[in-house]
mmCIF file of C-alpha atoms and ligand atoms in Angstrom:
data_model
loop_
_atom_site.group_PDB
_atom_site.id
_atom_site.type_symbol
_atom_site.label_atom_id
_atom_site.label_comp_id
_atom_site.label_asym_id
_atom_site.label_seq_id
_atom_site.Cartn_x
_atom_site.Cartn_y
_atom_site.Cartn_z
ATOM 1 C CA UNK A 1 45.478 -15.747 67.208
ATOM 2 C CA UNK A 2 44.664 -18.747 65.148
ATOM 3 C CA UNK A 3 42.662 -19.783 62.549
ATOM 4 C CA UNK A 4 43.698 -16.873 60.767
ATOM 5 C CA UNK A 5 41.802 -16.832 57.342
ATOM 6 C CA UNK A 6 41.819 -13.551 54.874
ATOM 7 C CA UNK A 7 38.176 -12.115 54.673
ATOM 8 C CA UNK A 8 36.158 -12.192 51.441
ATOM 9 C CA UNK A 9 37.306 -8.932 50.211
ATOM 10 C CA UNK A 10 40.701 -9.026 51.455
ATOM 11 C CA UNK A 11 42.454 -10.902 48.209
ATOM 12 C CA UNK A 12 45.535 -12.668 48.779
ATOM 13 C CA UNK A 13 48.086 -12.578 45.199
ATOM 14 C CA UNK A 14 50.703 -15.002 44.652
ATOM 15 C CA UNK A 15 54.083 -13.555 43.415
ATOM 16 C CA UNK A 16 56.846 -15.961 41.579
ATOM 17 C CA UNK A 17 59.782 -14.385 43.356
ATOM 18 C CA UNK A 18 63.677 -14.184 42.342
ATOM 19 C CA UNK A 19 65.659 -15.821 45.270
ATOM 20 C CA UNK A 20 65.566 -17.677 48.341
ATOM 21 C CA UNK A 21 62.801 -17.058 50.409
ATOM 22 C CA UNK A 22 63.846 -15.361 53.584
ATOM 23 C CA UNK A 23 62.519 -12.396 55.679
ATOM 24 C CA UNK A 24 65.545 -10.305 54.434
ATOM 25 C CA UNK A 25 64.649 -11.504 50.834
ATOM 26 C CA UNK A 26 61.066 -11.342 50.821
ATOM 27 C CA UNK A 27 60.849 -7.596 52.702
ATOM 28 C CA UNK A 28 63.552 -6.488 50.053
ATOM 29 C CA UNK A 29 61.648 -7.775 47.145
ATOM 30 C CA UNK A 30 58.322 -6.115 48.171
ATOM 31 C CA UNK A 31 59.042 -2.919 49.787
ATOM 32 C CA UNK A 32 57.846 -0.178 47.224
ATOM 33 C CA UNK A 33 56.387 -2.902 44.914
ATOM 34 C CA UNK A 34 53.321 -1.803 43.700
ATOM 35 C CA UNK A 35 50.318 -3.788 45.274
ATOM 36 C CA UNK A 36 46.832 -3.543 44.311
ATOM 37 C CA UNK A 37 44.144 -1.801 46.121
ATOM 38 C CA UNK A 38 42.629 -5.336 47.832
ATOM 39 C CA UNK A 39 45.740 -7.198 48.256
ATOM 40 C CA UNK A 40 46.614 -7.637 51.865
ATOM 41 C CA UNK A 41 48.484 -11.266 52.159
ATOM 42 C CA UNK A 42 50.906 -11.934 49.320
ATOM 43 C CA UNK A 43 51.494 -15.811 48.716
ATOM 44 C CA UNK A 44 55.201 -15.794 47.574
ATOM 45 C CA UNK A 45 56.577 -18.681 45.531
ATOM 46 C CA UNK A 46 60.496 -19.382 44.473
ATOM 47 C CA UNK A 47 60.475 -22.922 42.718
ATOM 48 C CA UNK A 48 59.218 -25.627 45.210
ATOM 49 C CA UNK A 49 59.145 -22.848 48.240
ATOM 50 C CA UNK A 50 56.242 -20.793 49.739
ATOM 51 C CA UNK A 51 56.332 -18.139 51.962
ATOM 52 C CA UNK A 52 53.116 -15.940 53.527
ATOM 53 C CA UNK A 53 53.564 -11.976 53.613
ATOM 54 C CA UNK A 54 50.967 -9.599 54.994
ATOM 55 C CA UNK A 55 51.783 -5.806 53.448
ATOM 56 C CA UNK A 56 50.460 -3.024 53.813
ATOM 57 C CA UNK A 57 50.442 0.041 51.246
ATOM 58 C CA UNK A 58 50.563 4.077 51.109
ATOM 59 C CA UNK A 59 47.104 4.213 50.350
ATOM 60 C CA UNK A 60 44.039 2.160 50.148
ATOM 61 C CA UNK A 61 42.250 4.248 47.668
ATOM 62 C CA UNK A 62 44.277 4.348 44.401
ATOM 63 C CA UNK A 63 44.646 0.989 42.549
ATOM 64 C CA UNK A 64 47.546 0.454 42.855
ATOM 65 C CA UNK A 65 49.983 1.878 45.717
ATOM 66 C CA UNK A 66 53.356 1.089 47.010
ATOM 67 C CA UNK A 67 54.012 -1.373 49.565
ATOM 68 C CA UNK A 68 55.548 0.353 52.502
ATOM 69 C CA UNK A 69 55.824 -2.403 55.243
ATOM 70 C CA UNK A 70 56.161 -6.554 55.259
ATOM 71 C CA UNK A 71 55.441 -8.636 57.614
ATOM 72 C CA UNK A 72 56.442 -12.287 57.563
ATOM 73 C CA UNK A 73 53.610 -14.704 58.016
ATOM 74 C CA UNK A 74 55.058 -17.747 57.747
ATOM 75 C CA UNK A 75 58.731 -18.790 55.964
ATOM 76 C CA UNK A 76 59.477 -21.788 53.591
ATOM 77 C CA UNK A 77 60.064 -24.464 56.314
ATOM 78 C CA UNK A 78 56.033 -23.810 57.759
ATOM 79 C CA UNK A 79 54.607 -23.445 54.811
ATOM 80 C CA UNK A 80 53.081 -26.118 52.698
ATOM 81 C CA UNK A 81 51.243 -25.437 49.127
ATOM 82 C CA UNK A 82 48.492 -27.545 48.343
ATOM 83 C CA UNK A 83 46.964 -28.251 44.670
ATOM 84 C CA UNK A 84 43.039 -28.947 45.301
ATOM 85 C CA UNK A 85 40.799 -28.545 42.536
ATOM 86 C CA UNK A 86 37.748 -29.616 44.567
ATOM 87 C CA UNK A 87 38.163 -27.115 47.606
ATOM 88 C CA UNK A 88 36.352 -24.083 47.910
ATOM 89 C CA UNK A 89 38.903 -21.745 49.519
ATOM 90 C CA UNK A 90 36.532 -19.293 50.119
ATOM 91 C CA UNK A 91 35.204 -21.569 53.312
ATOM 92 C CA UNK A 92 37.258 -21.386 56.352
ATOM 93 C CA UNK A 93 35.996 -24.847 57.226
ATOM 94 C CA UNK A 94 37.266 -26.648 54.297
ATOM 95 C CA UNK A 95 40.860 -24.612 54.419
ATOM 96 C CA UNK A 96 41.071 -26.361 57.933
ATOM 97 C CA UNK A 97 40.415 -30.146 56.676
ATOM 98 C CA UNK A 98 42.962 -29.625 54.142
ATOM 99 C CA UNK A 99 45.148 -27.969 56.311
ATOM 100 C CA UNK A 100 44.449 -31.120 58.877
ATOM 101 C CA UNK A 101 46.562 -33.377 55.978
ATOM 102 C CA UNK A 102 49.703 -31.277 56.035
ATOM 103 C CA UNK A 103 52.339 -30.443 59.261
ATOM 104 C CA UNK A 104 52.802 -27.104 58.565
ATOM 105 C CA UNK A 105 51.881 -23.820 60.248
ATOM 106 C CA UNK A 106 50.544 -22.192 57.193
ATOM 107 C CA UNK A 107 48.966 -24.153 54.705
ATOM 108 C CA UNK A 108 48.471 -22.454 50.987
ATOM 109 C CA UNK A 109 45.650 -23.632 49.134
ATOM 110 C CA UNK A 110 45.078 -23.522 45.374
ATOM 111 C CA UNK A 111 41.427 -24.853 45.018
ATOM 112 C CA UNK A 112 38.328 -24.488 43.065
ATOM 113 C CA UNK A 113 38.789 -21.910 40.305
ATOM 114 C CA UNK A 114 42.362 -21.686 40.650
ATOM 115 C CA UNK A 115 41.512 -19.440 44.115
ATOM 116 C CA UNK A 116 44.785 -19.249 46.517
ATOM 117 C CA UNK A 117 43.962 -19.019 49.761
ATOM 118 C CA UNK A 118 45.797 -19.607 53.346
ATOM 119 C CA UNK A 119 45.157 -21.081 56.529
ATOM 120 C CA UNK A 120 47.764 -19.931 59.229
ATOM 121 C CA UNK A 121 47.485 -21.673 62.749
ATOM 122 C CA UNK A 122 45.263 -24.033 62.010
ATOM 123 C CA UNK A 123 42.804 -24.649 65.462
ATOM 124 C CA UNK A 124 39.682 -26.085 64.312
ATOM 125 C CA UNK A 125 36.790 -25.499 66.939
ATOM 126 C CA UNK A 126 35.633 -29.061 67.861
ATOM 127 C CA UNK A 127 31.763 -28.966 67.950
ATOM 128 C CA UNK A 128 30.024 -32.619 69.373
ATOM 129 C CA UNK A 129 27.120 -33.458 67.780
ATOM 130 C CA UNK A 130 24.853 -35.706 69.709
ATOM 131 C CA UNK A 131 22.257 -37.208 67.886
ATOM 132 C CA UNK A 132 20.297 -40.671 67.459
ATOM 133 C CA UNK A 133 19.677 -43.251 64.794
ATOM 134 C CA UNK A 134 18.035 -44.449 62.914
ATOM 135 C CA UNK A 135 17.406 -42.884 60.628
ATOM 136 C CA UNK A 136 20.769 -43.048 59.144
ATOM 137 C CA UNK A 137 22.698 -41.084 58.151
ATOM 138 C CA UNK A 138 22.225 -38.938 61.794
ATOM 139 C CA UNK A 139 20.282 -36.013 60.467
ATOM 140 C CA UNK A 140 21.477 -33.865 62.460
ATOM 141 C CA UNK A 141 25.379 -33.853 62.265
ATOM 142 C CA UNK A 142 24.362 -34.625 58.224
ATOM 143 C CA UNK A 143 22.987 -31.246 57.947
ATOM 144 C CA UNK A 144 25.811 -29.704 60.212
ATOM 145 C CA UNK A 145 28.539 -31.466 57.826
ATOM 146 C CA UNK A 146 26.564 -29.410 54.704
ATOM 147 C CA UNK A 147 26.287 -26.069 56.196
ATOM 148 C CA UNK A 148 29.817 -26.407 57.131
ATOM 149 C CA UNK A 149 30.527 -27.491 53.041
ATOM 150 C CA UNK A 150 28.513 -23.789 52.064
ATOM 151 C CA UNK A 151 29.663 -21.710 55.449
ATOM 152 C CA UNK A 152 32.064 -18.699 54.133
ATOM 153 C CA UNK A 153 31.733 -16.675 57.369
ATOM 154 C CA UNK A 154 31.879 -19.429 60.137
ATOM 155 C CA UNK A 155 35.174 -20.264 61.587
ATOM 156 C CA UNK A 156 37.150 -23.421 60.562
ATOM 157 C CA UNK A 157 34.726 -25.818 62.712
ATOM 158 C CA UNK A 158 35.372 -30.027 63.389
ATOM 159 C CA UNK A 159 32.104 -31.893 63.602
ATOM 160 C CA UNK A 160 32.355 -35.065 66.284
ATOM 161 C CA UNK A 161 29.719 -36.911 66.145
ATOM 162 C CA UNK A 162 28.453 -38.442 69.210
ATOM 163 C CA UNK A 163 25.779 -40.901 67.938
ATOM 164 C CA UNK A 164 23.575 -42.898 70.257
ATOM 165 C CA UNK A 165 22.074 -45.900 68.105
ATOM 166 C CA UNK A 166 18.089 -46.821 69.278
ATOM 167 C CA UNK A 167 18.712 -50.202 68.986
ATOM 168 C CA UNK A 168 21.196 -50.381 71.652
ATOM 169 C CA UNK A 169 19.120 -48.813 73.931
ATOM 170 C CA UNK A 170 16.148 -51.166 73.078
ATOM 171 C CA UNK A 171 18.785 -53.756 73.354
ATOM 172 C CA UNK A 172 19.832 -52.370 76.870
ATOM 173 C CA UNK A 173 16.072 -52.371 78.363
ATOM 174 C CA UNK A 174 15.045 -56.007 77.325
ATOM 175 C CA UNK A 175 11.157 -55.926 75.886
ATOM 176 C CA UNK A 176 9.248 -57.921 74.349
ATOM 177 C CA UNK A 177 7.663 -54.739 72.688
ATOM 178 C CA UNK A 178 8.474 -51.746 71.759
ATOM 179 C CA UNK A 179 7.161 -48.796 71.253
ATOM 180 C CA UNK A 180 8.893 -45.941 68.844
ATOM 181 C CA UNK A 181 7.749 -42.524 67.255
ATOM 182 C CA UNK A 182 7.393 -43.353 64.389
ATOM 183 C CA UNK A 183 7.350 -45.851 61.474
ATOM 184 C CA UNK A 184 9.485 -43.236 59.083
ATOM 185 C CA UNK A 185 12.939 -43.630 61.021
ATOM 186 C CA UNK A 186 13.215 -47.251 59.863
ATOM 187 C CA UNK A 187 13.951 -48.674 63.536
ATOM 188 C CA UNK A 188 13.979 -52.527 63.332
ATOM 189 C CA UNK A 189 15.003 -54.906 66.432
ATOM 190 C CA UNK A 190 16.460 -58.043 66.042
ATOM 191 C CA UNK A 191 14.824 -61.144 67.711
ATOM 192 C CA UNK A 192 11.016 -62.245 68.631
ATOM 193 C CA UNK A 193 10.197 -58.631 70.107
ATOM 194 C CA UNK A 194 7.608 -56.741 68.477
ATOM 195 C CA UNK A 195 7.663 -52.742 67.479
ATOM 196 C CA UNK A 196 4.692 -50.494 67.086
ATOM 197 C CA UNK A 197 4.918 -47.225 66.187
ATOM 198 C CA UNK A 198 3.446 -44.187 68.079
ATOM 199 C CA UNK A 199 2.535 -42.107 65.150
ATOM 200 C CA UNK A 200 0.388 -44.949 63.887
ATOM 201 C CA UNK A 201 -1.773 -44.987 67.642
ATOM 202 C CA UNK A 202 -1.896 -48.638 67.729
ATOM 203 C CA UNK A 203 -4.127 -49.981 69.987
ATOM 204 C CA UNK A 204 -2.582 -49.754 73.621
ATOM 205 C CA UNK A 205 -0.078 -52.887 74.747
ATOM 206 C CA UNK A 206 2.123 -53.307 77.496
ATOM 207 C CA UNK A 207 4.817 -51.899 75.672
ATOM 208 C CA UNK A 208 8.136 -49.795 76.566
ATOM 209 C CA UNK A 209 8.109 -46.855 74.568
ATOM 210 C CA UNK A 210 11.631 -45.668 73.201
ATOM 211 C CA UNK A 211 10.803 -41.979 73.398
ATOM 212 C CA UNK A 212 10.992 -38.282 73.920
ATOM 213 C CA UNK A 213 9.394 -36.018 76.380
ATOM 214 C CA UNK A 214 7.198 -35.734 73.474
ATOM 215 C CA UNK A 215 6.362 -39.208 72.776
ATOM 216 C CA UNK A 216 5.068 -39.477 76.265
ATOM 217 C CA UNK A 217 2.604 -36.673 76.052
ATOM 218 C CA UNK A 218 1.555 -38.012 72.589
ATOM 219 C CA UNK A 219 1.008 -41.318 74.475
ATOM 220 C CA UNK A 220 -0.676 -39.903 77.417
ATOM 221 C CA UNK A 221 -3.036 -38.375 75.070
ATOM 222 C CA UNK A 222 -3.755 -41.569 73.039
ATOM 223 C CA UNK A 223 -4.268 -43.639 75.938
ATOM 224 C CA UNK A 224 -5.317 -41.232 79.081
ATOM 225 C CA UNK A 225 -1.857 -42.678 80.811
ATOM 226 C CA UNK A 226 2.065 -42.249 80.245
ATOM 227 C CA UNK A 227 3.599 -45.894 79.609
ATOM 228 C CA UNK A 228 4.479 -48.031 82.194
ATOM 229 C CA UNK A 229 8.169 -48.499 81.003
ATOM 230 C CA UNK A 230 9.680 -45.950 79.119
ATOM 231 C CA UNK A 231 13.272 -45.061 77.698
ATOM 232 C CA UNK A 232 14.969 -41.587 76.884
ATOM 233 C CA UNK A 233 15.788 -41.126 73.882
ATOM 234 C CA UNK A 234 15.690 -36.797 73.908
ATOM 235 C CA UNK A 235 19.604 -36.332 72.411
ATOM 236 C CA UNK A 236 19.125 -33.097 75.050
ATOM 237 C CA UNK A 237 18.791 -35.636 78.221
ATOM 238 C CA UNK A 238 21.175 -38.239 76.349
ATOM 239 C CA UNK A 239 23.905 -35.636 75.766
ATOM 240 C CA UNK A 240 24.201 -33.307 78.604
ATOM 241 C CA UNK A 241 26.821 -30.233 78.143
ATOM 242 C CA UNK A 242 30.186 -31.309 79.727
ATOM 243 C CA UNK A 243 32.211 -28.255 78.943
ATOM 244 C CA UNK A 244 32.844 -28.797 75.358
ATOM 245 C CA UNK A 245 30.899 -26.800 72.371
ATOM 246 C CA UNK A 246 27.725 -29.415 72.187
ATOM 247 C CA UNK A 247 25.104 -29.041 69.324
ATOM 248 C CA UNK A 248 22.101 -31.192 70.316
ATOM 249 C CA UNK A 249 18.777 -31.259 69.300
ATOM 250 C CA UNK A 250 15.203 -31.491 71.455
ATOM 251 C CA UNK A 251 11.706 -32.802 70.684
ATOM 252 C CA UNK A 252 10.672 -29.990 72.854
ATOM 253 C CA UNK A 253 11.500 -27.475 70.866
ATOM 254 C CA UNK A 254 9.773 -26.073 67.940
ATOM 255 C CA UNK A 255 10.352 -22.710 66.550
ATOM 256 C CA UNK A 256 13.386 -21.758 67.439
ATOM 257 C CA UNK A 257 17.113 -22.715 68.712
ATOM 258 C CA UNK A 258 18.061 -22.500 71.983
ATOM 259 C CA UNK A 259 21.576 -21.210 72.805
ATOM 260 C CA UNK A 260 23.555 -21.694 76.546
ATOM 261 C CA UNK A 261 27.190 -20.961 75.824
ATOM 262 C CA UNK A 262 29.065 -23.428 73.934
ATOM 263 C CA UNK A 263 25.961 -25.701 74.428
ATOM 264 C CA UNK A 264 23.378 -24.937 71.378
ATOM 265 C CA UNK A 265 19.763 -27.319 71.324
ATOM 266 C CA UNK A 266 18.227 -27.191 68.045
ATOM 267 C CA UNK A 267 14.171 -27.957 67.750
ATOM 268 C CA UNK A 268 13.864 -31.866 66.309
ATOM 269 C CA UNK A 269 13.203 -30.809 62.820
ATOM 270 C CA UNK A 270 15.202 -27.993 62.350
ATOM 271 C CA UNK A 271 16.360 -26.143 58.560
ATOM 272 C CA UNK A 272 19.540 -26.132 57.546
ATOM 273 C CA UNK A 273 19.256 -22.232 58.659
ATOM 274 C CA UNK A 274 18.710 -23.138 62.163
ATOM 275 C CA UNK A 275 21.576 -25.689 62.228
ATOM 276 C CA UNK A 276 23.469 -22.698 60.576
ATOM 277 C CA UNK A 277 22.531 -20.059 63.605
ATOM 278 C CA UNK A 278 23.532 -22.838 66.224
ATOM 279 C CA UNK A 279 26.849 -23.496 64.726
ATOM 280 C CA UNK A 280 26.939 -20.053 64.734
ATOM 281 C CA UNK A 281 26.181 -18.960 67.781
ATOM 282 C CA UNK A 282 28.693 -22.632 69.208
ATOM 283 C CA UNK A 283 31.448 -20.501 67.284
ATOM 284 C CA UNK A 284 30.533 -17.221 68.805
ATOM 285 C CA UNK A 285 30.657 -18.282 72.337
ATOM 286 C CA UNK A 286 33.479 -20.895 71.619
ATOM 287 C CA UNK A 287 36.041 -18.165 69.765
ATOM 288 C CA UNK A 288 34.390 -14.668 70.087
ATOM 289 C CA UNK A 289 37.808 -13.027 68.287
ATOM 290 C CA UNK A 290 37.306 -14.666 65.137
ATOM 291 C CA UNK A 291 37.099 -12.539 62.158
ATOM 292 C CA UNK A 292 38.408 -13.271 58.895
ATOM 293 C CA UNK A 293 42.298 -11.361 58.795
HETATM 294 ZN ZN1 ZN B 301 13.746 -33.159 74.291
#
């Protein structure tokens, strides 16, 4: 099992310890010890060293019961004890980017509010995001990188973003205009080519429209015709699933996120809540195990 975080509710204490830190040691020094009711993971510190316990007690109910079995986690030489004030511990995602920075095993983490918290086995699940721009920066692996800031009950997830820039697709079907969406995403083309936008129904030109699925029934509609010359630009068609977790979005969709596996499409404007559910439901199909220890 990896990415092995401790749940909300399951509190991890840190204990200064007398001695080196060594299974013998560290079961000698906790076994009857007194542990309160929530503690499950102790976070045991001699000087410099760190060493991850898991115990369990008599009883669950009283607050405080005797520790009658420990379990090494992890031992001095795989552990490493980090000191960051900014890091919300509580966020499995933010554990793992700190825990990317260290070569250890088990990585201890003393962040925001002085909260301890541990990382052990460290296995990020690598989510591509495939997205366009302009506008910049990509909306849509933006928003992922914030829910991921705020998500306390997603697994530790690694955005890749897999950006496909307009202009290099205008720039790989030569026109002398263009046709976009819309004026709002701030698409610009070097050179003497012109650029019209769609939501603006300018008169009809002989134009190649840089488009959706979408954009060509909104142009159909204008002018009674799809364009002659047209581009995808749908990140769904641009970013098909190749076995890897994929969150995409598509201009087909509007109320709602559609999930196939690892590969989750989320409707062209879609909340924060949406982008939430598809990382989600990536995760779920990606690592269906995970729970918080
Ligand atoms: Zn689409």
């Amino acid at each position: 099992m990896s990415n092995v975080v401790p749940g909300q509710y399951r509190r991890v204490s840190v204990a200064t310890v007398d001695g080196p830190l060594t299974a013998e040691g560290l079961t000698r020094y906790f076994l009857g010890r007194e542990a309160y009711r929530h503690t499950r993971f102790v976070v045991a510190r001699a000087g410099r060293d760190t060493a991850l316990v898991h115990v369990a007690k008599a009883a669950d109910a009283p607050l405080f019961s005797p520790i009658t079995s420990v379990e090494i986690l992890a031992l001095p030489d795989e552990c490493a004890f980090v000191v960051a004030p900014d890091v919300d511990t509580g966020v499995p995602t933010a554990l793992a980017q700190v825990a990317a920075t260290q070569a250890a095993r088990c990585v201890v983490v003393e962040g925001r509010y002085h909260h301890v918290s541990f990382i052990l086995d460290p296995a990020p699940i690598r989510i591509r995001v495939g997205d366009v721009v302009p506008p910049r920066p990509a909306k849509l692996f933006d928003q992922a990188r914030r829910v991921l800031e705020l998500a306390e009950d997603l697994p530790p997830i690694e955005l890749v973003a897999d950006v496909v820039d307009l202009v290099d697709l205008a720039t790989a079907h030569p026109s002398t205009q263009y046709l976009v969406p819309c004026r709002g995403s701030g698409f610009c083309v070097e050179g003497p080519a012109t650029v019209a936008f769609l939501d603006e129904r300018p008169p009809q030109a002989d134009w190649t429209l840089l488009g959706c699925e979408r954009s060509r029934g909104i142009h159909e509609w204008f002018y009674g015709a799809r364009p002659k010359e047209a581009v995808e630009l749908c990140p769904r068609r641009l970013f098909p699933a190749d076995g890897r977790p994929l969150l995409t979005k598509c201009c087909l969709l509007e109320e709602s996120i559609a999930p196939q596996g690892i590969t989750v499409t989320v409707p062209w404007g879609a909340s924060l809540e949406q982008v939430k559910q598809a990382l989600a439901a990536i995760a779920k199909a990606a690592e269906p195990a995970w729970a918080p220890a």
